[in-house]
Every structure is written in C-alpha cells, then in structure tokens.
C-alpha cells in the first residue's frame, strides 16, 4: 500500500512498498525504491522551482510592460497637447497683439477668451513676466537694458513675446530683454 503525497515531506518510514504479489519487497529493493522516489521528488521540486521562477519573470515582464505602455500613453498625450497648442498659438498671439494695440470687436475678444479657456484646460502656462529672473531654459534674450543697481542685474525688463509651457515641456520660450548692470568707475 502506498501513501498519497500532498506536498509535505515524505517520511520514508511510513511508506510501505508492495511487490507484484502483494508481498513486501526484500532487502535492497526497498532502499532502491526509496532512492528512486527521493530522486523523483528532487526532480519534481526542481521543476517546481523552475516553473515558479519562470512565472515570476513573466509577471515582472508584464508589470514592466504595463509601466511602459502607461509612459508611452502619457508621452503621446503630451505630444498631442503640444501639437495642438503649437497649431493654435499664432492665432492667439495675433489676437493678443490686437488687444494690446486697441479695441477689437467683441467677437474676436470672445474667440480670444475661448482660446484662453482651451489653453487652460490643456494645462498651458504662460512664461515671461517683467521683474522675474532671466532663465535661459524659459527665456530667449533679445537685448539688454542698462540698470543702475546690481540687484536688478539679470532680471527681465521687457517681455517682447510671451512664452508657453505644458507641464514640464517648454513649447516656446518667452522673448525678453534683460537688465545688465555695469559698474561705472
């Protein structure tokens, strides 16, 4: 009679081996069969470990793939936002210039407000304001203005054209003039 194995360690003393005529095996036959069972158990355990390792690698690959898909999706979404903003920016700039140089018809002002709302919904942020510190990553210098104090050195003195960014991506740097302090001796 044989004992069923359910994943627990095999206790070789509990195993009773039978021969073909239901008589217990003699002498060395038991030891050979026990050794054979131990060998089969070691092979099964090794195969189990191998299967577990393979499953864990497949799971890690799957998790990495999901992360990559998520990153690619976010990148594609950001590229779409940038492309949309780049397409609409010239029209918005034209409306902004028209507002600065005089009164524009109410219809055009409404279009400008709609574009501002759309840009806000896309997460568009304005770059460049007078008095902020010049940053070459955010500003493009188009000239210098002399200032009389060292504290004003490197500050933006005039914004020639607004810059824009979506998230961390600068779509267009602000075109600015920068303060330059020159000590007169």
PDB file of C-alpha atoms in Angstrom:
ATOM      1  CA  UNK A   1       0.000   0.000   0.000  1.00  0.00           C
ATOM      2  CA  UNK A   2       1.369   3.437  -0.860  1.00  0.00           C
ATOM      3  CA  UNK A   3       0.856   6.727   0.922  1.00  0.00           C
ATOM      4  CA  UNK A   4      -0.503   9.695  -1.039  1.00  0.00           C
ATOM      5  CA  UNK A   5       1.760  12.706  -1.159  1.00  0.00           C
ATOM      6  CA  UNK A   6       0.169  16.144  -0.768  1.00  0.00           C
ATOM      7  CA  UNK A   7       3.248  18.353  -0.885  1.00  0.00           C
ATOM      8  CA  UNK A   8       4.516  17.502   2.611  1.00  0.00           C
ATOM      9  CA  UNK A   9       7.913  15.972   3.166  1.00  0.00           C
ATOM     10  CA  UNK A  10       7.890  12.245   2.644  1.00  0.00           C
ATOM     11  CA  UNK A  11       8.605  10.183   5.720  1.00  0.00           C
ATOM     12  CA  UNK A  12      10.227   7.087   4.311  1.00  0.00           C
ATOM     13  CA  UNK A  13       9.283   5.013   7.383  1.00  0.00           C
ATOM     14  CA  UNK A  14       5.571   5.442   6.573  1.00  0.00           C
ATOM     15  CA  UNK A  15       5.924   4.138   3.019  1.00  0.00           C
ATOM     16  CA  UNK A  16       5.143   0.503   2.563  1.00  0.00           C
ATOM     17  CA  UNK A  17       6.174  -0.818  -0.790  1.00  0.00           C
ATOM     18  CA  UNK A  18       4.477  -3.767  -2.355  1.00  0.00           C
ATOM     19  CA  UNK A  19       5.632  -6.170  -4.961  1.00  0.00           C
ATOM     20  CA  UNK A  20       3.533  -7.637  -7.689  1.00  0.00           C
ATOM     21  CA  UNK A  21       2.246 -10.467  -5.444  1.00  0.00           C
ATOM     22  CA  UNK A  22       1.398  -8.142  -2.514  1.00  0.00           C
ATOM     23  CA  UNK A  23       4.407  -9.281  -0.534  1.00  0.00           C
ATOM     24  CA  UNK A  24       6.768  -6.758   0.993  1.00  0.00           C
ATOM     25  CA  UNK A  25       9.937  -6.374  -1.080  1.00  0.00           C
ATOM     26  CA  UNK A  26      13.066  -7.964   0.161  1.00  0.00           C
ATOM     27  CA  UNK A  27      16.199  -6.204   1.479  1.00  0.00           C
ATOM     28  CA  UNK A  28      17.828  -3.877  -1.042  1.00  0.00           C
ATOM     29  CA  UNK A  29      14.689  -3.497  -3.168  1.00  0.00           C
ATOM     30  CA  UNK A  30      13.128  -1.104  -0.603  1.00  0.00           C
ATOM     31  CA  UNK A  31      16.198   1.078  -0.456  1.00  0.00           C
ATOM     32  CA  UNK A  32      16.376   1.234  -4.252  1.00  0.00           C
ATOM     33  CA  UNK A  33      12.715   2.223  -4.489  1.00  0.00           C
ATOM     34  CA  UNK A  34      13.099   4.829  -1.736  1.00  0.00           C
ATOM     35  CA  UNK A  35      16.124   6.274  -3.524  1.00  0.00           C
ATOM     36  CA  UNK A  36      14.146   6.314  -6.766  1.00  0.00           C
ATOM     37  CA  UNK A  37      11.258   8.149  -5.051  1.00  0.00           C
ATOM     38  CA  UNK A  38      13.658  10.638  -3.483  1.00  0.00           C
ATOM     39  CA  UNK A  39      15.212  11.249  -6.885  1.00  0.00           C
ATOM     40  CA  UNK A  40      11.779  11.786  -8.460  1.00  0.00           C
ATOM     41  CA  UNK A  41      10.842  14.135  -5.625  1.00  0.00           C
ATOM     42  CA  UNK A  42      14.040  16.157  -6.112  1.00  0.00           C
ATOM     43  CA  UNK A  43      13.313  16.403  -9.846  1.00  0.00           C
ATOM     44  CA  UNK A  44       9.734  17.499  -9.183  1.00  0.00           C
ATOM     45  CA  UNK A  45      10.903  20.069  -6.630  1.00  0.00           C
ATOM     46  CA  UNK A  46      13.490  21.426  -9.076  1.00  0.00           C
ATOM     47  CA  UNK A  47      10.864  21.587 -11.816  1.00  0.00           C
ATOM     48  CA  UNK A  48       8.511  23.355  -9.420  1.00  0.00           C
ATOM     49  CA  UNK A  49      11.225  25.921  -8.585  1.00  0.00           C
ATOM     50  CA  UNK A  50      11.942  26.411 -12.286  1.00  0.00           C
ATOM     51  CA  UNK A  51       8.241  26.928 -13.028  1.00  0.00           C
ATOM     52  CA  UNK A  52       7.930  29.395 -10.150  1.00  0.00           C
ATOM     53  CA  UNK A  53      10.994  31.327 -11.349  1.00  0.00           C
ATOM     54  CA  UNK A  54       9.581  31.437 -14.877  1.00  0.00           C
ATOM     55  CA  UNK A  55       6.223  32.641 -13.608  1.00  0.00           C
ATOM     56  CA  UNK A  56       7.863  35.360 -11.511  1.00  0.00           C
ATOM     57  CA  UNK A  57       9.927  36.534 -14.518  1.00  0.00           C
ATOM     58  CA  UNK A  58       6.788  36.586 -16.686  1.00  0.00           C
ATOM     59  CA  UNK A  59       4.932  38.577 -14.031  1.00  0.00           C
ATOM     60  CA  UNK A  60       7.794  41.094 -13.770  1.00  0.00           C
ATOM     61  CA  UNK A  61       7.869  41.409 -17.575  1.00  0.00           C
ATOM     62  CA  UNK A  62       4.116  42.030 -17.591  1.00  0.00           C
ATOM     63  CA  UNK A  63       4.354  44.712 -14.886  1.00  0.00           C
ATOM     64  CA  UNK A  64       7.204  46.405 -16.784  1.00  0.00           C
ATOM     65  CA  UNK A  65       5.174  46.261 -19.990  1.00  0.00           C
ATOM     66  CA  UNK A  66       2.210  47.923 -18.284  1.00  0.00           C
ATOM     67  CA  UNK A  67       4.502  50.680 -16.996  1.00  0.00           C
ATOM     68  CA  UNK A  68       5.984  51.167 -20.462  1.00  0.00           C
ATOM     69  CA  UNK A  69       2.512  51.363 -22.040  1.00  0.00           C
ATOM     70  CA  UNK A  70       1.461  53.906 -19.416  1.00  0.00           C
ATOM     71  CA  UNK A  71       4.573  56.030 -20.030  1.00  0.00           C
ATOM     72  CA  UNK A  72       4.134  55.828 -23.800  1.00  0.00           C
ATOM     73  CA  UNK A  73       0.490  56.811 -23.443  1.00  0.00           C
ATOM     74  CA  UNK A  74       1.394  59.845 -21.314  1.00  0.00           C
ATOM     75  CA  UNK A  75       4.126  60.813 -23.775  1.00  0.00           C
ATOM     76  CA  UNK A  76       1.742  60.541 -26.722  1.00  0.00           C
ATOM     77  CA  UNK A  77      -0.857  62.582 -24.852  1.00  0.00           C
ATOM     78  CA  UNK A  78       1.725  65.283 -24.092  1.00  0.00           C
ATOM     79  CA  UNK A  79       2.868  65.344 -27.731  1.00  0.00           C
ATOM     80  CA  UNK A  80      -0.755  65.790 -28.799  1.00  0.00           C
ATOM     81  CA  UNK A  81      -1.213  68.707 -26.400  1.00  0.00           C
ATOM     82  CA  UNK A  82       1.981  70.354 -27.602  1.00  0.00           C
ATOM     83  CA  UNK A  83       0.986  69.931 -31.248  1.00  0.00           C
ATOM     84  CA  UNK A  84      -2.476  71.392 -30.603  1.00  0.00           C
ATOM     85  CA  UNK A  85      -1.040  74.382 -28.770  1.00  0.00           C
ATOM     86  CA  UNK A  86       1.620  74.994 -31.437  1.00  0.00           C
ATOM     87  CA  UNK A  87      -1.109  75.000 -34.076  1.00  0.00           C
ATOM     88  CA  UNK A  88      -3.330  77.498 -32.223  1.00  0.00           C
ATOM     89  CA  UNK A  89      -0.598  79.732 -30.800  1.00  0.00           C
ATOM     90  CA  UNK A  90      -0.115  82.016 -33.850  1.00  0.00           C
ATOM     91  CA  UNK A  91      -3.842  82.874 -33.912  1.00  0.00           C
ATOM     92  CA  UNK A  92      -3.806  83.513 -30.166  1.00  0.00           C
ATOM     93  CA  UNK A  93      -0.713  85.736 -30.474  1.00  0.00           C
ATOM     94  CA  UNK A  94      -2.398  87.749 -33.229  1.00  0.00           C
ATOM     95  CA  UNK A  95      -5.469  88.294 -31.031  1.00  0.00           C
ATOM     96  CA  UNK A  96      -3.269  89.296 -28.067  1.00  0.00           C
ATOM     97  CA  UNK A  97      -1.382  91.845 -30.198  1.00  0.00           C
ATOM     98  CA  UNK A  98      -4.665  93.237 -31.495  1.00  0.00           C
ATOM     99  CA  UNK A  99      -5.942  93.653 -27.896  1.00  0.00           C
ATOM    100  CA  UNK A 100      -2.727  95.458 -26.890  1.00  0.00           C
ATOM    101  CA  UNK A 101      -2.933  97.939 -29.787  1.00  0.00           C
ATOM    102  CA  UNK A 102      -6.503  98.957 -29.482  1.00  0.00           C
ATOM    103  CA  UNK A 103     -10.014  97.810 -29.173  1.00  0.00           C
ATOM    104  CA  UNK A 104     -11.015  94.684 -31.014  1.00  0.00           C
ATOM    105  CA  UNK A 105     -14.536  93.658 -31.934  1.00  0.00           C
ATOM    106  CA  UNK A 106     -16.410  91.682 -29.265  1.00  0.00           C
ATOM    107  CA  UNK A 107     -16.447  88.573 -31.479  1.00  0.00           C
ATOM    108  CA  UNK A 108     -12.663  88.498 -31.609  1.00  0.00           C
ATOM    109  CA  UNK A 109     -12.444  89.081 -27.852  1.00  0.00           C
ATOM    110  CA  UNK A 110     -14.776  86.106 -27.366  1.00  0.00           C
ATOM    111  CA  UNK A 111     -12.519  83.962 -29.560  1.00  0.00           C
ATOM    112  CA  UNK A 112      -9.511  85.044 -27.506  1.00  0.00           C
ATOM    113  CA  UNK A 113     -11.336  84.058 -24.285  1.00  0.00           C
ATOM    114  CA  UNK A 114     -12.236  80.678 -25.792  1.00  0.00           C
ATOM    115  CA  UNK A 115      -8.610  80.075 -26.731  1.00  0.00           C
ATOM    116  CA  UNK A 116      -7.511  81.075 -23.221  1.00  0.00           C
ATOM    117  CA  UNK A 117     -10.011  78.599 -21.748  1.00  0.00           C
ATOM    118  CA  UNK A 118      -8.844  75.849 -24.104  1.00  0.00           C
ATOM    119  CA  UNK A 119      -5.208  76.525 -23.231  1.00  0.00           C
ATOM    120  CA  UNK A 120      -6.019  76.452 -19.521  1.00  0.00           C
ATOM    121  CA  UNK A 121      -7.808  73.118 -19.959  1.00  0.00           C
ATOM    122  CA  UNK A 122      -4.712  71.740 -21.706  1.00  0.00           C
ATOM    123  CA  UNK A 123      -2.560  72.886 -18.782  1.00  0.00           C
ATOM    124  CA  UNK A 124      -0.822  75.644 -20.730  1.00  0.00           C
ATOM    125  CA  UNK A 125       1.155  78.063 -18.569  1.00  0.00           C
ATOM    126  CA  UNK A 126       2.428  81.463 -19.591  1.00  0.00           C
ATOM    127  CA  UNK A 127       6.168  82.171 -19.392  1.00  0.00           C
ATOM    128  CA  UNK A 128       7.856  85.521 -19.039  1.00  0.00           C
ATOM    129  CA  UNK A 129       6.976  88.427 -16.801  1.00  0.00           C
ATOM    130  CA  UNK A 130       8.782  91.650 -16.100  1.00  0.00           C
ATOM    131  CA  UNK A 131      10.860  91.503 -12.931  1.00  0.00           C
ATOM    132  CA  UNK A 132      11.464  87.752 -12.888  1.00  0.00           C
ATOM    133  CA  UNK A 133      14.992  86.354 -13.061  1.00  0.00           C
ATOM    134  CA  UNK A 134      16.231  85.505 -16.540  1.00  0.00           C
ATOM    135  CA  UNK A 135      16.381  81.729 -17.095  1.00  0.00           C
ATOM    136  CA  UNK A 136      17.803  80.565 -20.442  1.00  0.00           C
ATOM    137  CA  UNK A 137      15.615  77.447 -20.269  1.00  0.00           C
ATOM    138  CA  UNK A 138      12.480  79.620 -20.164  1.00  0.00           C
ATOM    139  CA  UNK A 139      13.554  82.875 -21.816  1.00  0.00           C
ATOM    140  CA  UNK A 140      15.224  83.905 -25.027  1.00  0.00           C
ATOM    141  CA  UNK A 141      17.153  87.175 -24.648  1.00  0.00           C
ATOM    142  CA  UNK A 142      16.631  89.735 -27.431  1.00  0.00           C
ATOM    143  CA  UNK A 143      18.694  92.522 -25.926  1.00  0.00           C
ATOM    144  CA  UNK A 144      19.898  94.157 -22.749  1.00  0.00           C
ATOM    145  CA  UNK A 145      18.832  97.248 -20.869  1.00  0.00           C
ATOM    146  CA  UNK A 146      21.263  99.085 -18.596  1.00  0.00           C
ATOM    147  CA  UNK A 147      20.255  99.339 -14.956  1.00  0.00           C
ATOM    148  CA  UNK A 148      21.731 101.398 -12.156  1.00  0.00           C
ATOM    149  CA  UNK A 149      21.806  98.763  -9.357  1.00  0.00           C
ATOM    150  CA  UNK A 150      23.374  95.325  -9.116  1.00  0.00           C
ATOM    151  CA  UNK A 151      20.155  93.912  -7.580  1.00  0.00           C
ATOM    152  CA  UNK A 152      18.341  94.358 -10.893  1.00  0.00           C
ATOM    153  CA  UNK A 153      21.071  92.623 -12.888  1.00  0.00           C
ATOM    154  CA  UNK A 154      19.726  89.570 -14.710  1.00  0.00           C
ATOM    155  CA  UNK A 155      16.046  90.461 -14.311  1.00  0.00           C
ATOM    156  CA  UNK A 156      13.613  90.555 -17.212  1.00  0.00           C
ATOM    157  CA  UNK A 157      12.956  94.195 -18.129  1.00  0.00           C
ATOM    158  CA  UNK A 158      10.503  93.679 -21.002  1.00  0.00           C
ATOM    159  CA  UNK A 159       8.540  90.804 -22.498  1.00  0.00           C
ATOM    160  CA  UNK A 160       8.535  91.033 -26.276  1.00  0.00           C
ATOM    161  CA  UNK A 161       6.520  87.836 -26.784  1.00  0.00           C
ATOM    162  CA  UNK A 162       5.041  85.509 -24.181  1.00  0.00           C
ATOM    163  CA  UNK A 163       6.416  82.045 -23.845  1.00  0.00           C
ATOM    164  CA  UNK A 164       4.375  78.930 -23.136  1.00  0.00           C
ATOM    165  CA  UNK A 165       4.795  75.564 -21.485  1.00  0.00           C
ATOM    166  CA  UNK A 166       2.627  72.499 -20.977  1.00  0.00           C
ATOM    167  CA  UNK A 167       3.599  70.561 -17.885  1.00  0.00           C
ATOM    168  CA  UNK A 168       7.396  70.496 -17.898  1.00  0.00           C
ATOM    169  CA  UNK A 169       7.711  70.927 -21.670  1.00  0.00           C
ATOM    170  CA  UNK A 170       8.543  74.420 -22.911  1.00  0.00           C
ATOM    171  CA  UNK A 171       6.648  74.920 -26.146  1.00  0.00           C
ATOM    172  CA  UNK A 172       8.086  78.345 -26.826  1.00  0.00           C
ATOM    173  CA  UNK A 173      10.461  80.356 -24.634  1.00  0.00           C
ATOM    174  CA  UNK A 174       9.494  83.933 -23.817  1.00  0.00           C
ATOM    175  CA  UNK A 175      11.282  86.556 -25.902  1.00  0.00           C
ATOM    176  CA  UNK A 176      12.596  89.112 -23.422  1.00  0.00           C
ATOM    177  CA  UNK A 177      15.001  91.953 -22.759  1.00  0.00           C
ATOM    178  CA  UNK A 178      17.303  91.512 -19.767  1.00  0.00           C
ATOM    179  CA  UNK A 179      18.727  94.002 -17.273  1.00  0.00           C
ATOM    180  CA  UNK A 180      22.516  94.406 -17.319  1.00  0.00           C
ATOM    181  CA  UNK A 181      24.326  96.248 -14.530  1.00  0.00           C
ATOM    182  CA  UNK A 182      27.602  97.807 -15.499  1.00  0.00           C
ATOM    183  CA  UNK A 183      29.528  99.444 -12.746  1.00  0.00           C
ATOM    184  CA  UNK A 184      30.916 102.785 -13.844  1.00  0.00           C
ATOM    185  CA  UNK A 185      34.297 103.556 -12.408  1.00  0.00           C
TER     186      UNK A 185
END
